[in-house]
Tab-separated table of C-alpha atoms and ligand atoms in Angstrom:
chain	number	residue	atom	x	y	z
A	1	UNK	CA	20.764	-23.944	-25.801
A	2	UNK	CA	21.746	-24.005	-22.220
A	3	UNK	CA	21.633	-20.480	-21.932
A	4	UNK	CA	17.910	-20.786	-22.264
A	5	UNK	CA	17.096	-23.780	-19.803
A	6	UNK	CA	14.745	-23.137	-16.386
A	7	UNK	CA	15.317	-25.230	-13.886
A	8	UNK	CA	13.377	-25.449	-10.710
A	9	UNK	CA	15.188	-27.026	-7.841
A	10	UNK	CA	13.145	-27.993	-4.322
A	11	UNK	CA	15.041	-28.489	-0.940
A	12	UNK	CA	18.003	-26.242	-2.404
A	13	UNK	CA	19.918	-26.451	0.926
A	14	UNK	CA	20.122	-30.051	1.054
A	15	UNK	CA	23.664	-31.686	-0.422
A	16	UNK	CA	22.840	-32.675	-4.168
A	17	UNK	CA	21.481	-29.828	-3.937
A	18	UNK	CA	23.988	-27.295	-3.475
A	19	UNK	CA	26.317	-29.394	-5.526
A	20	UNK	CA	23.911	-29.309	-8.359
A	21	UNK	CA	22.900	-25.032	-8.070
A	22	UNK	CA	26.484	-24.734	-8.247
A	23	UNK	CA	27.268	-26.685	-11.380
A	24	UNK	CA	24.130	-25.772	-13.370
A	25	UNK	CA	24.890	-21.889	-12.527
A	26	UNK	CA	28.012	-22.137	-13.864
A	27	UNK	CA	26.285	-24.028	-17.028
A	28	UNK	CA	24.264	-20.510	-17.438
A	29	UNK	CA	21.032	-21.989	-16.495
A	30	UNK	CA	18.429	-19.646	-15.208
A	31	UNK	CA	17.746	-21.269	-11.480
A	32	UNK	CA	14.713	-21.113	-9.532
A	33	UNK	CA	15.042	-22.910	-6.419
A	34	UNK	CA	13.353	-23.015	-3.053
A	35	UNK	CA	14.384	-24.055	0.292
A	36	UNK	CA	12.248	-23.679	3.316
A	37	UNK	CA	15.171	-21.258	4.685
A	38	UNK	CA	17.385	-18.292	3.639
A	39	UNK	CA	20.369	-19.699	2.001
A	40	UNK	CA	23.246	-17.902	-0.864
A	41	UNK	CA	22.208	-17.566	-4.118
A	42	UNK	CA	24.439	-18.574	-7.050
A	43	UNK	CA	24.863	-16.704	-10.576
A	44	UNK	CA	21.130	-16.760	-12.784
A	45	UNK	CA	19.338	-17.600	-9.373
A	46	UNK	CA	16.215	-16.962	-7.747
A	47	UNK	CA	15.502	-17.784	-4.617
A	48	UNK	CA	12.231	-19.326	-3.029
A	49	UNK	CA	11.694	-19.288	0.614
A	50	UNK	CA	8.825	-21.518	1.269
A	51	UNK	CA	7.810	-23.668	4.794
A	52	UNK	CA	5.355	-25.446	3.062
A	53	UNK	CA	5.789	-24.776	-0.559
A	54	UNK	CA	1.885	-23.473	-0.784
A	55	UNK	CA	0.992	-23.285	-4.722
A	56	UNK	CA	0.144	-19.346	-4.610
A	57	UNK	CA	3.806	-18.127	-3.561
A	58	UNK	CA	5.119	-20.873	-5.787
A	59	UNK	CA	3.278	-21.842	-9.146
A	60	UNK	CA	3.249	-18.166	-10.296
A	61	UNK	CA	7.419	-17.980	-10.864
A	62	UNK	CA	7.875	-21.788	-12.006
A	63	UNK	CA	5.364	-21.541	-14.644
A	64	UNK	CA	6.915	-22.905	-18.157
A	65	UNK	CA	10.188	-24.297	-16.705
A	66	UNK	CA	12.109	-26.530	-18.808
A	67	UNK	CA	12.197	-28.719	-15.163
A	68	UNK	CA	11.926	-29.127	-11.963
A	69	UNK	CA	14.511	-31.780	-9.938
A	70	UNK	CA	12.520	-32.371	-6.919
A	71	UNK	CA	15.596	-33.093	-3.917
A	72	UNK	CA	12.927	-33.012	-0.819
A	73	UNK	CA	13.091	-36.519	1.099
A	74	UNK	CA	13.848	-37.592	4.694
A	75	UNK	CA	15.191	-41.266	5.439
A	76	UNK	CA	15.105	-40.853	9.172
A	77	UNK	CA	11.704	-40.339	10.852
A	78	UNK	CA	10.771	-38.542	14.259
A	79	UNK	CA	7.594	-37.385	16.259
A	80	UNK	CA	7.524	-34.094	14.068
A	81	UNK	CA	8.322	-35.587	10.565
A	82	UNK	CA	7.576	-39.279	8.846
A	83	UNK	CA	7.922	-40.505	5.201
A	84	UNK	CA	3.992	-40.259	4.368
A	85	UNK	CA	4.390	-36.173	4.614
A	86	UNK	CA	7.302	-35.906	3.574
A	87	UNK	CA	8.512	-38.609	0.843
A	88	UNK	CA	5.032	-39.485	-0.358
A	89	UNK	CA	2.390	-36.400	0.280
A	90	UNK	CA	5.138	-33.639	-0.557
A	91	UNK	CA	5.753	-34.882	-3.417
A	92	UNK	CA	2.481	-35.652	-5.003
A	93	UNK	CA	2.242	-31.755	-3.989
A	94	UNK	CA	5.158	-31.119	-6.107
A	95	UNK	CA	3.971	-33.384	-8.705
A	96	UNK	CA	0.647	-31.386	-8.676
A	97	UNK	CA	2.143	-27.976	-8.530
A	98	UNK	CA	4.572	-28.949	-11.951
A	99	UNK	CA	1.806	-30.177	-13.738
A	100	UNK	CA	-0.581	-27.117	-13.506
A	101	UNK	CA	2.908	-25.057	-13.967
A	102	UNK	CA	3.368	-26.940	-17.130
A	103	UNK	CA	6.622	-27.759	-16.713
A	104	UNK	CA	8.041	-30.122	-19.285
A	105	UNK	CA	10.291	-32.557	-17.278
A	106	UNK	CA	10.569	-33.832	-13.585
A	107	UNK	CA	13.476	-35.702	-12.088
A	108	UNK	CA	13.122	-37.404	-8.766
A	109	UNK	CA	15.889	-38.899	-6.466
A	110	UNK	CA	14.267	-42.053	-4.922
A	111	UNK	CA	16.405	-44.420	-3.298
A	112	UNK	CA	18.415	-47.529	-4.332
A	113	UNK	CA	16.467	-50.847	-3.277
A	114	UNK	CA	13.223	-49.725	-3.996
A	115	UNK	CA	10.921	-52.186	-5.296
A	116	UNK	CA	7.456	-53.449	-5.790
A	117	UNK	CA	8.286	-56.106	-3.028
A	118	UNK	CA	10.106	-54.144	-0.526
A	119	UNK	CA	8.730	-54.175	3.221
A	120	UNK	CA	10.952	-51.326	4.702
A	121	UNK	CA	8.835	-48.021	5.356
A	122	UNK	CA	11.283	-45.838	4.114
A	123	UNK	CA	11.266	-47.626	0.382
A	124	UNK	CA	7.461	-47.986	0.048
A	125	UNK	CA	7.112	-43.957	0.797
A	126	UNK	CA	10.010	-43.770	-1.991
A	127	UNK	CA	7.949	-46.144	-3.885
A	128	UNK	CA	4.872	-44.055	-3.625
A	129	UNK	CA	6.725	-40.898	-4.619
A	130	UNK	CA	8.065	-42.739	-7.424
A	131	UNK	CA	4.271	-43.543	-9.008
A	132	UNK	CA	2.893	-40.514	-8.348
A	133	UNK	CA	5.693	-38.823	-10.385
A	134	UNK	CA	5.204	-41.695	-13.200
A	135	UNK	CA	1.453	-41.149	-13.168
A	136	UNK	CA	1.458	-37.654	-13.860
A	137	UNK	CA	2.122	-38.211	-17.112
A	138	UNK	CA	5.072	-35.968	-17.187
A	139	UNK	CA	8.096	-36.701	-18.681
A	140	UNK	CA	10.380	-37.751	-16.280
A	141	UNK	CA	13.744	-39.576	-15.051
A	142	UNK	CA	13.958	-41.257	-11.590
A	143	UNK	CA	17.163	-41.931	-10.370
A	144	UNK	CA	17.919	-44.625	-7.406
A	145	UNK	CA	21.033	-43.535	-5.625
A	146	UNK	CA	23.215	-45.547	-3.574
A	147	UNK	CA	25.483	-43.563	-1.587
A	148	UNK	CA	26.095	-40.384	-2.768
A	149	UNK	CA	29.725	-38.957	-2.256
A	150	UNK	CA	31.603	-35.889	-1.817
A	151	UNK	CA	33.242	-33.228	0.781
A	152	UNK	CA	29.965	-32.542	2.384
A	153	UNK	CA	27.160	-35.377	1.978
A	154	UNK	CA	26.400	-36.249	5.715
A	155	UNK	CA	28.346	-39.644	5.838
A	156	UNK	CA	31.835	-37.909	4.945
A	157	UNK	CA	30.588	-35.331	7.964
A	158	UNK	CA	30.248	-37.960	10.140
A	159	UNK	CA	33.319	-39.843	9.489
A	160	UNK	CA	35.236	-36.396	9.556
A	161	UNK	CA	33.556	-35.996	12.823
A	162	UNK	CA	34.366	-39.333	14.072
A	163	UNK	CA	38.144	-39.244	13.231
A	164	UNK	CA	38.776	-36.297	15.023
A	165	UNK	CA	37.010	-37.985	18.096
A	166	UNK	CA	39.582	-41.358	17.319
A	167	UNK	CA	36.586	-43.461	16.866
A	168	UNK	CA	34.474	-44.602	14.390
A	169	UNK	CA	31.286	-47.229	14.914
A	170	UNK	CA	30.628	-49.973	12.605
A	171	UNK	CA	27.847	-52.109	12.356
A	172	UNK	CA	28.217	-56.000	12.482
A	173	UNK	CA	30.436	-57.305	10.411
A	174	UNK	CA	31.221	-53.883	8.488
A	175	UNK	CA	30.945	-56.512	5.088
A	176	UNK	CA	27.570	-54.771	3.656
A	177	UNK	CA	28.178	-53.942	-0.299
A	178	UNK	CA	27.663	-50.910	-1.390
A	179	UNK	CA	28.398	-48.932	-4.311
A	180	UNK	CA	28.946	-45.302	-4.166
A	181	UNK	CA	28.651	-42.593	-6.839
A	182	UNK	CA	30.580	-39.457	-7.074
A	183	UNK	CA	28.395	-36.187	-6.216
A	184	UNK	CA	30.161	-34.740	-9.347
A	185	UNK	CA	28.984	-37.910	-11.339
A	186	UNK	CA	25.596	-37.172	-10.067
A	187	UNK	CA	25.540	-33.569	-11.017
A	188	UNK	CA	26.373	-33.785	-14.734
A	189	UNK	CA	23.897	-37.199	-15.207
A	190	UNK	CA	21.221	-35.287	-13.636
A	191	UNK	CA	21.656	-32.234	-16.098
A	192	UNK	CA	21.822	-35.222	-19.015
A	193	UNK	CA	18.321	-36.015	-18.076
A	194	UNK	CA	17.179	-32.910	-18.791
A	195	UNK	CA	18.976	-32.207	-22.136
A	196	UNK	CA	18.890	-35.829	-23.190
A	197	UNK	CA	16.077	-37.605	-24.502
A	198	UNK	CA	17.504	-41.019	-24.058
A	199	UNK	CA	16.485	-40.489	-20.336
A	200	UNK	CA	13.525	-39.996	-21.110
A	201	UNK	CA	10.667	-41.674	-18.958
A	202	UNK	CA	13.229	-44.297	-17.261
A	203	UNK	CA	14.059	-45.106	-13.711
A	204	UNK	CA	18.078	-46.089	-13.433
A	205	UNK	CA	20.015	-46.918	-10.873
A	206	UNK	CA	22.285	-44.260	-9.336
A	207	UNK	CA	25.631	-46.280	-8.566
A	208	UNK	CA	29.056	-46.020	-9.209
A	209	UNK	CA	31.620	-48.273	-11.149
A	210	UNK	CA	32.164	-50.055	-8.018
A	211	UNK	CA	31.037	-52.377	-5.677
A	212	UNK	CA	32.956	-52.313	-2.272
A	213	UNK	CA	32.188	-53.026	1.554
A	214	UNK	CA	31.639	-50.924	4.023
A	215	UNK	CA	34.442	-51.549	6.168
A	216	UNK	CA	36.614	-51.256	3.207
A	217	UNK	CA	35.207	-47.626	1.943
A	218	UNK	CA	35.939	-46.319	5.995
A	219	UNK	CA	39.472	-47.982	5.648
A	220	UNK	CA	40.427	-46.194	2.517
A	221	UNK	CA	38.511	-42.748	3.661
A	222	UNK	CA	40.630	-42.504	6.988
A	223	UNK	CA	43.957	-43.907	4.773
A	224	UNK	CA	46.921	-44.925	7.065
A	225	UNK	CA	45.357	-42.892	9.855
A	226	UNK	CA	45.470	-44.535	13.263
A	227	UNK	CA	41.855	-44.114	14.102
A	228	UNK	CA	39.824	-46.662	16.698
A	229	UNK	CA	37.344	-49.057	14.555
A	230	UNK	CA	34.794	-49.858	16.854
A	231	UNK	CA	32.716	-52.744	15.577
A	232	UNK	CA	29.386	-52.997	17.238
A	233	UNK	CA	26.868	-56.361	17.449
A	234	UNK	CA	24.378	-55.966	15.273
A	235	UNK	CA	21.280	-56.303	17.552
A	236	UNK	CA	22.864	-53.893	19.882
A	237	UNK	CA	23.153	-51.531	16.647
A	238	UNK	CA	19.484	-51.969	15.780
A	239	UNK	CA	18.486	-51.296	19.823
A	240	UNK	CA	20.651	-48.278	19.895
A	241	UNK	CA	19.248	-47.134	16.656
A	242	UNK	CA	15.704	-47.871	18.079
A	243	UNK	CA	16.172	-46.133	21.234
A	244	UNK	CA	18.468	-43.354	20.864
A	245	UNK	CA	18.108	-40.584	18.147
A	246	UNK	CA	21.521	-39.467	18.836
A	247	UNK	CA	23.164	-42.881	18.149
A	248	UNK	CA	25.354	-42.808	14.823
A	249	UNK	CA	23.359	-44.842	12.336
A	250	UNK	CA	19.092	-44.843	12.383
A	251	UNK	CA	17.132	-47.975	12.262
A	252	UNK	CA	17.072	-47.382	8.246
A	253	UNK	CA	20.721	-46.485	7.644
A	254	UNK	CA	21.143	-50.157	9.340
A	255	UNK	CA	18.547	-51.522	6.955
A	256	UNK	CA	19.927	-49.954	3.743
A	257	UNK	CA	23.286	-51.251	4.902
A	258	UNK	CA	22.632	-55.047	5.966
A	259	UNK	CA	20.056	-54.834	2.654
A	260	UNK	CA	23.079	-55.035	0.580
A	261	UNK	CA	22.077	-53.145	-2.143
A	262	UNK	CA	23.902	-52.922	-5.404
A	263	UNK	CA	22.472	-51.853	-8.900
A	264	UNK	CA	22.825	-51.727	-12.969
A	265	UNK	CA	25.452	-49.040	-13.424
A	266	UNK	CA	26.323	-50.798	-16.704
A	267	UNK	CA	23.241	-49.598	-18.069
A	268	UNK	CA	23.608	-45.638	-16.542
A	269	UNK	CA	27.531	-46.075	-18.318
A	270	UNK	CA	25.985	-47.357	-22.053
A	271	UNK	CA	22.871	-44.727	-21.819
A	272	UNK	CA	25.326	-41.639	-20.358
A	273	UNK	CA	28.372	-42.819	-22.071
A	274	UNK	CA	29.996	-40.865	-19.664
A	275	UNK	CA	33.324	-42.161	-17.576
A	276	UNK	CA	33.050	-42.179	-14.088
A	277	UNK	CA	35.143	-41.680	-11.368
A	278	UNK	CA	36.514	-44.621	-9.428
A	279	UNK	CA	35.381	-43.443	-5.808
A	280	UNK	CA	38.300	-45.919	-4.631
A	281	UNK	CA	41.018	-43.671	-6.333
A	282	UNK	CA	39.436	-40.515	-5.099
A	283	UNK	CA	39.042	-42.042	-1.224
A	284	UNK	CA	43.089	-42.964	-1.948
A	285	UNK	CA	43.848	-39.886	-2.942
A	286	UNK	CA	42.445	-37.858	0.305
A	287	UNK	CA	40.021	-36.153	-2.132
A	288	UNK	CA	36.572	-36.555	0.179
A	289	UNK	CA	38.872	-35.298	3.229
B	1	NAP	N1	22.763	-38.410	-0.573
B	1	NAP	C1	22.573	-39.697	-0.795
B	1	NAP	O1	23.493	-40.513	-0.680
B	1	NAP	C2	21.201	-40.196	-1.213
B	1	NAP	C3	21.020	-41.569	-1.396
B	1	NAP	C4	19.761	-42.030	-1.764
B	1	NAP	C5	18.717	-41.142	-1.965
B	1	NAP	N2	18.927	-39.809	-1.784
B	1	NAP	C6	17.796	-38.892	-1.987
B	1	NAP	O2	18.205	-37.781	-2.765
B	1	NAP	C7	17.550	-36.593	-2.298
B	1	NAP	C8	18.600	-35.535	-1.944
B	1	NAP	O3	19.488	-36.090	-1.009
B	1	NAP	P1	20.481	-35.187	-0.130
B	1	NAP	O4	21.589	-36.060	0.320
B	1	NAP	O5	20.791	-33.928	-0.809
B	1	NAP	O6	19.548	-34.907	1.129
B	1	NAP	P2	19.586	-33.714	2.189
B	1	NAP	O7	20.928	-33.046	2.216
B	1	NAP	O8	19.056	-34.257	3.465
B	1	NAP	O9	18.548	-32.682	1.560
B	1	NAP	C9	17.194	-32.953	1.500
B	1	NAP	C10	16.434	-31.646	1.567
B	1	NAP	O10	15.035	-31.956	1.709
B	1	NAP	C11	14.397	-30.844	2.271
B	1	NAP	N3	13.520	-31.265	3.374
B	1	NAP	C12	13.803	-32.112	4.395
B	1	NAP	N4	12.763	-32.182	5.243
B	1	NAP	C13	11.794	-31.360	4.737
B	1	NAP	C14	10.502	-30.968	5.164
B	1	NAP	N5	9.989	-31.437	6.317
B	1	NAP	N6	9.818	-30.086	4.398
B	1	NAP	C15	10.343	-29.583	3.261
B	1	NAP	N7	11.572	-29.892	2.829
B	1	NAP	C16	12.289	-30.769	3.546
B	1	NAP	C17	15.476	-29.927	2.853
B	1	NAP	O11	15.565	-28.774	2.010
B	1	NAP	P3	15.638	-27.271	2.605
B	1	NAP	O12	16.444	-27.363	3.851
B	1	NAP	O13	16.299	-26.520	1.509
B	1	NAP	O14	14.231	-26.831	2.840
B	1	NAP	C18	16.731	-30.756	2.762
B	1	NAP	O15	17.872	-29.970	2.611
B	1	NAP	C19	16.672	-37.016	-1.115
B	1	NAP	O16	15.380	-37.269	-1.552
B	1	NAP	C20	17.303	-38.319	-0.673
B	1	NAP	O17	16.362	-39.189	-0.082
B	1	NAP	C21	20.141	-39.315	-1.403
């Protein structure tokens, strides 16, 4: 049955993305993803370069797909790229594009504290993408991710970056929860999704088995490493982040991180049944590194 599966995969050179070409290729599924630049193609791929994913290059080759895991979004914006283009507009585009394809199940990565009362900019464009995706009428599983984790999501680059410069910043009091999720986790629930009908037309929460702090996670990812913590006021965090594009953490990173969010993974472990790895043992064990 795998053997036979067409998956479409948009922003193919971001992180869950690459993870996820990799695993499904070696799962035999025939790939079709597209990245708005060249990039290496796995085993059963084909590639898509597209800057604007424009329906005429694009609907022709998707047409029929078993689905389409839409992995575009942005959580920092800038003068040449907000959330409204790119979370919300891109993918009602996408959205549009899979329904005249006829493609038979979309899965969208939104963001973990998303709600219907949320007044950060960055969750109401994931908010937006989330009911467009839900009002198409197309089958479909949204995931809410806390923080994704693996050798190559951006945080372990940064804190990779950061030891070997002796000096890593942390906001305020470092004591925000959060509740990672193993990339490899991520990869395998996402292909359940598709194959599963239990996911069927439900948005879960993307977290991990546990709940730890911040401070905690960048003590056990630099283990007994002498490396400089360098805890920074909060308001001094938030005008840096305001003022300075190159400053380690944007305005939202800082709100996702004093938000405190924390979700149902109970629920993803009873629908998945799947066991999950303890992000703890695999930060002890020098396995991100
Ligand atoms: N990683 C996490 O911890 C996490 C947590 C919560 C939510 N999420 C969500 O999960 C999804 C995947 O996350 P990720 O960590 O893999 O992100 P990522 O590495 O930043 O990849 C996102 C991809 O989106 C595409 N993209 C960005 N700007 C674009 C633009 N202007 N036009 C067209 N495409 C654009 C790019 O694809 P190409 O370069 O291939 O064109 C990029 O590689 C995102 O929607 C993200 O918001 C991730």
């Amino acid at each position: 049955m795998d053997k036979s599966l067409q998956i479409v995969i948009t922003g193919a050179s971001g992180f869950v993305a690459k993870n996820l070409r990799k695993f499904l290729s070696e799962k035999n599924v025939q790939l079709i993803s597209i990245s708005r630049k060249n990039f290496k193609s796995f085993k059963n791929e084909t590639k898509i370069i597209s800057k604007n994913y424009d329906q005429k290059s694009i609907l022709p080759k998707i047409k029929n797909s078993d689905a389409i895991i839409h992995l575009i979004g942005i959580g920092k914006e800038s003068v040449k790229t907000d959330y409204e283009s790119i979370n919300v507009q891109l993918t009602q585009k996408i959205v549009n594009l899979s329904k005249k394809a006829k493609i038979k199940k979309f899965v969208y990565t939104s963001g973990l504290g998303v709600s219907d009362v949320t007044s950060i900019g960055y969750f109401i464009s994931k908010l937006k993408a989330e009911k467009s995706v839900i009002d198409s009428k197309l089958n479909y599983t949204i995931f809410r991710p806390s923080y994704i984790v693996g050798k190559d999501d951006l945080f372990t680059k940064y804190l990779k970056k950061s030891i070997k410069k002796n000096k890593i910043v942390i906001p305020g009091s470092g004591e925000f929860s959060i509740q990672p999720i193993y990339i490899e986790d991520v990869t395998k629930l996402i292909f359940q999704s598709i194959i599963d009908k239990k996911f069927n037309n439900k948005t879960l929460d993307l977290v991990g088995p546990e709940i730890i702090s911040f401070e905690k996670y960048i003590q056990l990812f630099i283990q007994n490493k002498k490396i400089k913590l360098h805890h920074i006021d909060i308001e001094d965090a938030y005008h840096l982040a305001i003022n300075d594009s190159k400053f380690d953490y944007g305005v939202d990173d800082l709100n996702i991180l004093v938000g405190n969010f924390v979700g149902d993974h109970k629920k993803l472990r009873n629908l998945s049944q799947m066991n999950f790895k303890s992000v703890k043992e695999l930060l002890k064990t020098g396995a991100l590194l």
